Structures are given as structure tokens and as C-alpha cells.
Amino acid sequence: TAGTDINIPEDVGLTFGNDGEKIEGDGTDLTISGNKINLTPTEDVFVANGTGLVIGHTAQITNSQLAELQVLGTGAADSMAILGRWSADTGAPELAFVKSRDPAIADGSFAIVVNGDPVGQLRFYPDDGADFQTMAAQFRGVVDDASPAAGDIGMAFVWSQMPGGAGAIAETMRLTAAGSLTFNQASTISTATGNLTLAPASNLVDIYPASTAVTRLRITNTLTGINGQSESQLGSLDFYTSDSGNEGVQARILGFADTNGRMGLKFITG
């Protein structure tokens, strides 16, 4: 047992046994080599802030940022990460994103996020022949809440892509905290009123068939025991007008079934 530090000159290492396990320093870097290296600490292992961990390569690569944790490889297995959980319960593996406006890491104080803050994101950087810095697509979780509060923060999911043809990356789809789906920051599908509402960016809704088959708009209402009943409504196509913000049905095409189960259409105007 040494009572003071043991100094070993640079480029001179410690070799254990005959299998090549070795610890060596060159005055700057420390290299641990061996057939298999097992770490069995009794407490957590910490890597200092501002230093990185690279698996599969000798240095970090750079895209828009110099990431401190990198897994780099030339095949499927060495460029993939797996999160697994084995437990006889409903728990699942988890990838968690944390966002705070507090400038210090977990110092016991908290600073709430504000509307529009991204909380987590996945970004995609293809090699463009020049570097790895072209962000061609991203998926984000964004605060969608004008008044976020403790235990109550609305969130939206936002998709962005490059369109190709020298176009810049732009938002193409957003699922809001209210459950509305917006395309290209314009057309919206919403259920805010309890109904499915389509709000196109223009005054035209196009339906294109996937082939040369006839295009159909189908309204289905499941009814039983129509025969012998009074007239049953199957569905309608309503035309609205708005006057000073007051909307009302001005015309309607109504599909119905009569007491004999025969189908028909009614044309109703206001």
C-alpha cells in the first residue's frame, strides 16, 4: 500500500497478466485497453459538464452542435441504441425530455416554461455532400399554452420538413393542445365543437381518388329496424352563410329512409 502518489513516466503503462490488459498515459490522455473492460462501481458514474462520451469512433462529429454523447458506426448494430425494460407490470422503457428556463442545472429552484418553448425535439441531418449541418426535418414537442401552470401545461406536436427544390425547412403539420390538426400552417381539422370541422386555407376542398375509380363522398349512418318506422334521417349536406358572425343553415340536401325502407333525397332551402 503506497502512502503517496505513484508517478509513472508518460508512455509507460501498467500491464496486468499476459492477456494485454493495460493502463497507459501519454501526458495528455489516459488509455485503458483489454479484451473486455468491466466497470462495477458501487455508486453513480459522472462525466463532467462540457466533456463527451463517444462510442464507435475516436472523436466527436459536428452537425449544428457538438453533441457530447455520440454513438457512431458503419453498420446497423453499431449505429443503433436500444432501451429495454423487463418487469411484470405495465411499465415501459422511456425517453424523457426536460426543459426548464432555470439557468442552473437542478439547483433546487425552478423557472416555468412559456408559450412556444420547445420541450423536446428529434432532428434529422442527412449528408448533403458538403457537411452534416443541413437539418432537413424535425419533430418537436412545443408548449402550446398562454398560461402554463404547475401540473398544467398544454403541448403541441409540430412536424417540419424541407420540401426539396431549394426550399427552406418549414412547418408542415401541427397537432395543437386542443386536438386540432393544422397543415402547412393554414388548413385545419378540428373537433373543438364536438364535430369534425375542416377549415381549408382556401374556399375549395378537393377529393382525389388513388386510381381511375370514381370519387365518392360517403355519409354513413347505421340504423336498425327502418321498415315500419317514421321517416329516418341518414345524413345531410348543409350550406351555411354568416351574417355579422351569426351562422345559419340556408340550404340542405337531406338523405332519408321512409317507412318502407326506401331511400330518398330532400332539397331544403331557408
Coordinates of N, CA and C in Angstrom, one line a residue, residues 84-218:
G84 N -34.5 -1.0 -23.1 CA -35.3 -2.1 -22.8 C -35.7 -2.2 -21.3
R85 N -36.9 -2.8 -21.0 CA -37.3 -2.9 -19.7 C -37.9 -4.3 -19.5
W86 N -37.5 -5.0 -18.5 CA -38.1 -6.3 -18.2 C -38.7 -6.3 -16.8
S87 N -40.0 -6.2 -16.8 CA -40.7 -6.1 -15.5 C -42.1 -6.6 -15.7
A88 N -42.7 -7.4 -14.7 CA -44.0 -7.9 -14.8 C -45.0 -6.9 -14.4
D89 N -45.1 -5.8 -15.1 CA -46.1 -4.7 -14.9 C -46.3 -4.0 -16.2
T90 N -47.0 -2.9 -16.1 CA -47.4 -2.1 -17.3 C -46.3 -1.1 -17.7
G91 N -45.2 -1.0 -17.0 CA -44.2 0.0 -17.2 C -43.5 -0.3 -18.6
A92 N -43.0 0.8 -19.2 CA -42.3 0.6 -20.5 C -41.0 1.4 -20.5
P93 N -40.1 1.1 -21.4 CA -38.9 2.0 -21.5 C -39.3 3.4 -21.8
E94 N -38.5 4.4 -21.5 CA -38.9 5.8 -21.6 C -37.7 6.6 -22.1
L95 N -38.0 7.5 -23.0 CA -37.0 8.5 -23.4 C -37.6 9.8 -23.0
A96 N -37.1 10.5 -22.0 CA -37.7 11.7 -21.4 C -36.9 12.9 -21.8
F97 N -37.7 14.0 -22.1 CA -37.1 15.3 -22.4 C -37.5 16.3 -21.3
V98 N -36.6 17.0 -20.7 CA -36.8 18.0 -19.7 C -36.4 19.4 -20.2
K99 N -37.3 20.4 -20.0 CA -36.9 21.7 -20.4 C -37.3 22.7 -19.2
S100 N -36.3 23.5 -18.8 CA -36.5 24.5 -17.8 C -35.9 25.8 -18.2
R101 N -36.5 26.9 -17.7 CA -35.8 28.2 -18.0 C -34.9 28.6 -16.9
D102 N -34.7 27.8 -15.9 CA -33.7 28.0 -14.9 C -32.3 27.8 -15.5
P103 N -31.4 28.8 -15.4 CA -30.1 28.7 -16.0 C -29.1 27.7 -15.3
A104 N -29.4 27.3 -14.1 CA -28.6 26.3 -13.3 C -29.2 24.9 -13.4
I105 N -28.4 23.9 -13.4 CA -28.9 22.5 -13.5 C -29.4 22.0 -12.2
A106 N -30.6 21.8 -12.0 CA -31.2 21.1 -10.8 C -30.7 21.6 -9.5
D107 N -30.7 23.0 -9.4 CA -30.2 23.6 -8.2 C -31.2 23.8 -7.1
G108 N -32.4 23.2 -7.3 CA -33.5 23.3 -6.3 C -34.5 24.4 -6.6
S109 N -34.1 25.3 -7.6 CA -35.1 26.3 -8.0 C -35.6 26.0 -9.4
F110 N -36.8 26.6 -9.7 CA -37.5 26.2 -10.9 C -37.9 27.5 -11.7
A111 N -37.9 27.5 -13.0 CA -38.3 28.6 -13.8 C -39.2 28.0 -14.9
I112 N -40.5 28.4 -14.8 CA -41.5 27.7 -15.7 C -41.3 28.1 -17.2
V113 N -41.6 27.2 -18.0 CA -41.6 27.5 -19.5 C -42.6 28.4 -19.9
V114 N -42.5 29.0 -21.1 CA -43.5 29.9 -21.6 C -44.1 29.4 -22.9
N115 N -45.2 30.0 -23.4 CA -45.8 29.6 -24.6 C -44.8 29.6 -25.8
G116 N -44.8 28.5 -26.6 CA -43.9 28.5 -27.7 C -42.5 27.8 -27.4
D117 N -42.2 27.6 -26.2 CA -40.9 26.9 -25.8 C -40.9 25.5 -26.3
P118 N -39.9 25.0 -27.1 CA -39.7 23.6 -27.4 C -39.3 22.9 -26.2
V119 N -39.9 21.7 -25.9 CA -39.5 20.9 -24.7 C -38.7 19.7 -25.1
G120 N -38.9 19.2 -26.3 CA -38.1 18.1 -26.8 C -38.2 18.1 -28.3
Q121 N -37.1 17.6 -29.0 CA -37.2 17.5 -30.5 C -36.3 16.4 -31.0
L122 N -36.7 15.9 -32.1 CA -35.9 14.9 -32.9 C -35.6 15.6 -34.2
R123 N -34.3 15.7 -34.6 CA -33.8 16.4 -35.8 C -33.1 15.4 -36.7
F124 N -33.1 15.7 -38.0 CA -32.6 14.8 -39.0 C -31.6 15.5 -39.9
Y125 N -30.3 15.0 -40.0 CA -29.3 15.7 -40.7 C -28.7 14.8 -41.7
P126 N -29.2 14.8 -42.9 CA -28.5 13.9 -44.0 C -27.2 14.6 -44.5
D127 N -26.3 13.8 -44.9 CA -25.1 14.3 -45.6 C -25.5 14.9 -46.9
D128 N -25.2 16.2 -47.0 CA -25.5 16.9 -48.3 C -24.4 17.1 -49.2
G129 N -23.3 16.3 -49.0 CA -22.1 16.4 -49.9 C -21.1 17.4 -49.5
A130 N -21.5 18.3 -48.5 CA -20.6 19.3 -48.0 C -20.3 19.2 -46.5
D131 N -21.3 18.8 -45.7 CA -21.2 18.7 -44.3 C -22.4 17.9 -43.7
F132 N -22.5 17.9 -42.4 CA -23.6 17.3 -41.7 C -24.5 18.3 -41.1
Q133 N -24.6 19.5 -41.6 CA -25.3 20.6 -40.9 C -26.6 21.0 -41.5
T134 N -27.1 20.2 -42.5 CA -28.4 20.6 -43.1 C -29.5 19.8 -42.3
M135 N -30.2 20.6 -41.6 CA -31.4 20.0 -40.9 C -32.5 19.9 -41.9
A136 N -32.8 18.7 -42.3 CA -33.8 18.5 -43.4 C -35.2 18.2 -42.8
A137 N -35.3 17.8 -41.5 CA -36.6 17.5 -40.9 C -36.5 17.6 -39.4
Q138 N -37.6 17.9 -38.8 CA -37.6 17.8 -37.3 C -39.0 17.6 -36.8
F139 N -39.1 17.0 -35.6 CA -40.3 16.7 -34.9 C -40.1 17.3 -33.5
R140 N -41.1 18.1 -33.0 CA -40.9 18.8 -31.8 C -42.1 18.7 -30.9
G141 N -41.9 18.7 -29.6 CA -43.0 18.9 -28.6 C -42.8 20.4 -28.1
V142 N -43.9 21.2 -28.3 CA -43.8 22.6 -28.0 C -44.9 23.0 -27.1
V143 N -44.6 23.9 -26.1 CA -45.6 24.4 -25.2 C -46.6 25.2 -26.0
D144 N -47.9 24.8 -25.8 CA -49.0 25.4 -26.5 C -50.0 25.9 -25.5
D145 N -49.6 26.9 -24.7 CA -50.4 27.3 -23.5 C -50.0 28.7 -23.2
A146 N -50.9 29.6 -23.3 CA -50.7 31.0 -22.9 C -50.5 31.2 -21.5
S147 N -51.0 30.3 -20.6 CA -50.9 30.5 -19.2 C -50.4 29.1 -18.5
P148 N -49.2 28.7 -18.8 CA -48.8 27.4 -18.2 C -48.7 27.6 -16.7
A149 N -49.0 26.5 -16.0 CA -49.0 26.5 -14.5 C -48.5 25.2 -14.0
A150 N -48.2 25.1 -12.7 CA -47.7 23.9 -12.1 C -48.7 22.7 -12.3
G151 N -48.2 21.6 -12.9 CA -49.0 20.5 -13.2 C -50.0 20.6 -14.3
D152 N -49.9 21.7 -15.1 CA -50.9 22.0 -16.1 C -50.3 22.8 -17.3
I153 N -49.7 22.1 -18.2 CA -49.1 22.8 -19.4 C -49.6 22.1 -20.7
G154 N -50.2 22.9 -21.5 CA -50.7 22.4 -22.8 C -49.5 22.3 -23.8
M155 N -49.5 21.2 -24.6 CA -48.4 20.9 -25.5 C -49.0 20.7 -26.9
A156 N -48.2 21.0 -27.9 CA -48.4 20.7 -29.3 C -47.3 19.9 -29.9
F157 N -47.6 19.1 -30.9 CA -46.6 18.3 -31.6 C -46.5 19.0 -33.0
V158 N -45.3 19.3 -33.4 CA -45.0 20.1 -34.6 C -44.0 19.3 -35.5
W159 N -44.4 19.1 -36.8 CA -43.6 18.5 -37.8 C -43.1 19.6 -38.8
S160 N -41.8 19.5 -39.2 CA -41.2 20.4 -40.2 C -40.4 19.6 -41.1
Q161 N -40.4 20.0 -42.4 CA -39.5 19.3 -43.4 C -39.1 20.3 -44.4
M162 N -38.0 19.9 -45.1 CA -37.6 20.6 -46.3 C -38.4 20.1 -47.5
P163 N -38.9 20.9 -48.4 CA -39.7 20.4 -49.5 C -38.8 19.9 -50.7
G164 N -37.5 20.2 -50.7 CA -36.7 19.9 -51.9 C -36.9 21.1 -52.9
G165 N -36.1 21.1 -53.9 CA -36.1 22.2 -54.9 C -35.7 23.5 -54.3
A166 N -34.7 23.5 -53.4 CA -34.1 24.7 -52.8 C -35.1 25.4 -51.9
G167 N -36.1 24.7 -51.4 CA -37.0 25.3 -50.4 C -36.4 25.1 -49.0
A168 N -36.7 26.1 -48.1 CA -36.2 26.1 -46.8 C -37.1 25.2 -45.9
I169 N -36.6 24.7 -44.8 CA -37.4 23.9 -43.9 C -38.5 24.7 -43.3
A170 N -39.7 24.1 -43.2 CA -40.9 24.9 -42.8 C -41.8 23.9 -42.1
E171 N -42.7 24.5 -41.2 CA -43.7 23.7 -40.5 C -44.7 23.1 -41.5
T172 N -45.0 21.8 -41.5 CA -45.9 21.2 -42.4 C -47.2 20.7 -41.7
M173 N -47.0 20.4 -40.4 CA -48.2 19.8 -39.7 C -48.0 20.1 -38.2
R174 N -49.2 20.4 -37.5 CA -49.2 20.7 -36.1 C -50.4 20.2 -35.5
L175 N -50.2 19.4 -34.4 CA -51.3 18.9 -33.6 C -51.3 19.7 -32.3
T176 N -52.3 20.6 -32.2 CA -52.4 21.5 -31.1 C -52.8 20.9 -29.8
A177 N -52.7 21.6 -28.7 CA -53.1 21.1 -27.4 C -54.6 20.9 -27.3
A178 N -55.3 21.6 -28.2 CA -56.8 21.4 -28.2 C -57.2 20.2 -29.1
G179 N -56.3 19.6 -29.8 CA -56.6 18.5 -30.6 C -56.8 18.8 -32.1
S180 N -56.6 20.0 -32.5 CA -56.8 20.4 -33.9 C -55.5 20.1 -34.7
L181 N -55.7 19.6 -35.9 CA -54.6 19.3 -36.8 C -54.5 20.3 -37.9
T182 N -53.4 21.0 -38.0 CA -53.2 22.1 -39.0 C -52.1 21.7 -39.9
F183 N -52.4 21.8 -41.2 CA -51.5 21.5 -42.3 C -50.9 22.8 -42.9
N184 N -49.6 22.8 -43.1 CA -48.9 24.0 -43.7 C -49.3 25.3 -43.1
Q185 N -49.5 25.3 -41.8 CA -49.9 26.5 -41.0 C -51.1 27.2 -41.6
A186 N -52.0 26.4 -42.2 CA -53.2 27.0 -42.8 C -54.4 26.2 -42.6
S187 N -54.6 25.1 -43.4 CA -55.8 24.3 -43.3 C -55.8 23.5 -42.0
T188 N -57.0 23.4 -41.4 CA -57.2 22.8 -40.1 C -58.3 21.8 -40.0
I189 N -58.0 20.7 -39.3 CA -59.1 19.7 -39.0 C -59.3 19.8 -37.5
S190 N -60.5 20.1 -37.0 CA -60.7 20.3 -35.6 C -61.9 19.6 -35.1
T191 N -61.9 19.2 -33.8 CA -63.1 18.7 -33.2 C -63.5 19.5 -31.9
A192 N -63.1 20.8 -31.9 CA -63.3 21.6 -30.8 C -64.8 21.8 -30.5
T193 N -65.7 21.7 -31.4 CA -67.1 21.9 -31.2 C -67.8 20.6 -30.9
G194 N -67.1 19.5 -30.9 CA -67.7 18.2 -30.8 C -67.9 17.6 -32.1
N195 N -67.8 18.3 -33.2 CA -68.0 17.9 -34.6 C -66.6 17.9 -35.2
L196 N -66.5 17.1 -36.3 CA -65.3 17.2 -37.1 C -65.4 18.3 -38.1
T197 N -64.5 19.3 -37.9 CA -64.6 20.5 -38.7 C -63.3 20.6 -39.6
L198 N -63.5 20.8 -40.9 CA -62.5 21.0 -41.9 C -62.4 22.5 -42.2
A199 N -61.3 23.2 -42.0 CA -61.2 24.6 -42.3 C -60.0 24.8 -43.3
P200 N -60.3 24.7 -44.6 CA -59.2 24.8 -45.6 C -58.7 26.2 -45.7
A201 N -57.4 26.3 -46.1 CA -56.8 27.6 -46.3 C -57.5 28.4 -47.4
S202 N -58.1 27.8 -48.4 CA -58.8 28.5 -49.4 C -60.3 28.0 -49.3
N203 N -61.1 28.4 -50.3 CA -62.5 28.0 -50.2 C -62.8 26.8 -51.0
L204 N -61.8 25.9 -51.2 CA -62.0 24.7 -52.0 C -61.5 23.5 -51.3
V205 N -62.3 22.4 -51.3 CA -61.8 21.1 -50.7 C -61.8 20.2 -51.9
D206 N -60.6 19.6 -52.2 CA -60.5 18.7 -53.3 C -60.4 17.2 -52.8
I207 N -61.1 16.3 -53.5 CA -61.0 14.9 -53.2 C -60.5 14.2 -54.4
Y208 N -59.3 13.6 -54.3 CA -58.7 13.0 -55.4 C -58.6 11.5 -55.2
P209 N -59.1 10.7 -56.2 CA -59.0 9.2 -56.0 C -57.6 8.7 -56.2
A210 N -57.3 7.6 -55.6 CA -56.0 7.0 -55.7 C -55.8 6.3 -57.0
S211 N -56.8 6.1 -57.8 CA -56.7 5.5 -59.1 C -57.8 6.1 -60.0
T212 N -58.1 5.4 -61.1 CA -59.1 5.9 -62.0 C -60.6 5.6 -61.5
A213 N -60.7 5.1 -60.3 CA -62.0 4.8 -59.8 C -62.8 6.0 -59.5
V214 N -64.1 5.9 -59.5 CA -65.0 7.1 -59.3 C -64.8 7.6 -57.9
T215 N -64.6 8.9 -57.7 CA -64.5 9.6 -56.4 C -65.9 9.6 -55.8
R216 N -65.9 9.3 -54.5 CA -67.2 9.3 -53.7 C -67.0 10.0 -52.4
L217 N -67.9 10.7 -52.0 CA -68.0 11.3 -50.6 C -69.1 10.5 -49.9
R218 N -68.8 9.7 -48.9 CA -69.8 8.8 -48.3 C -70.2 9.3 -46.9

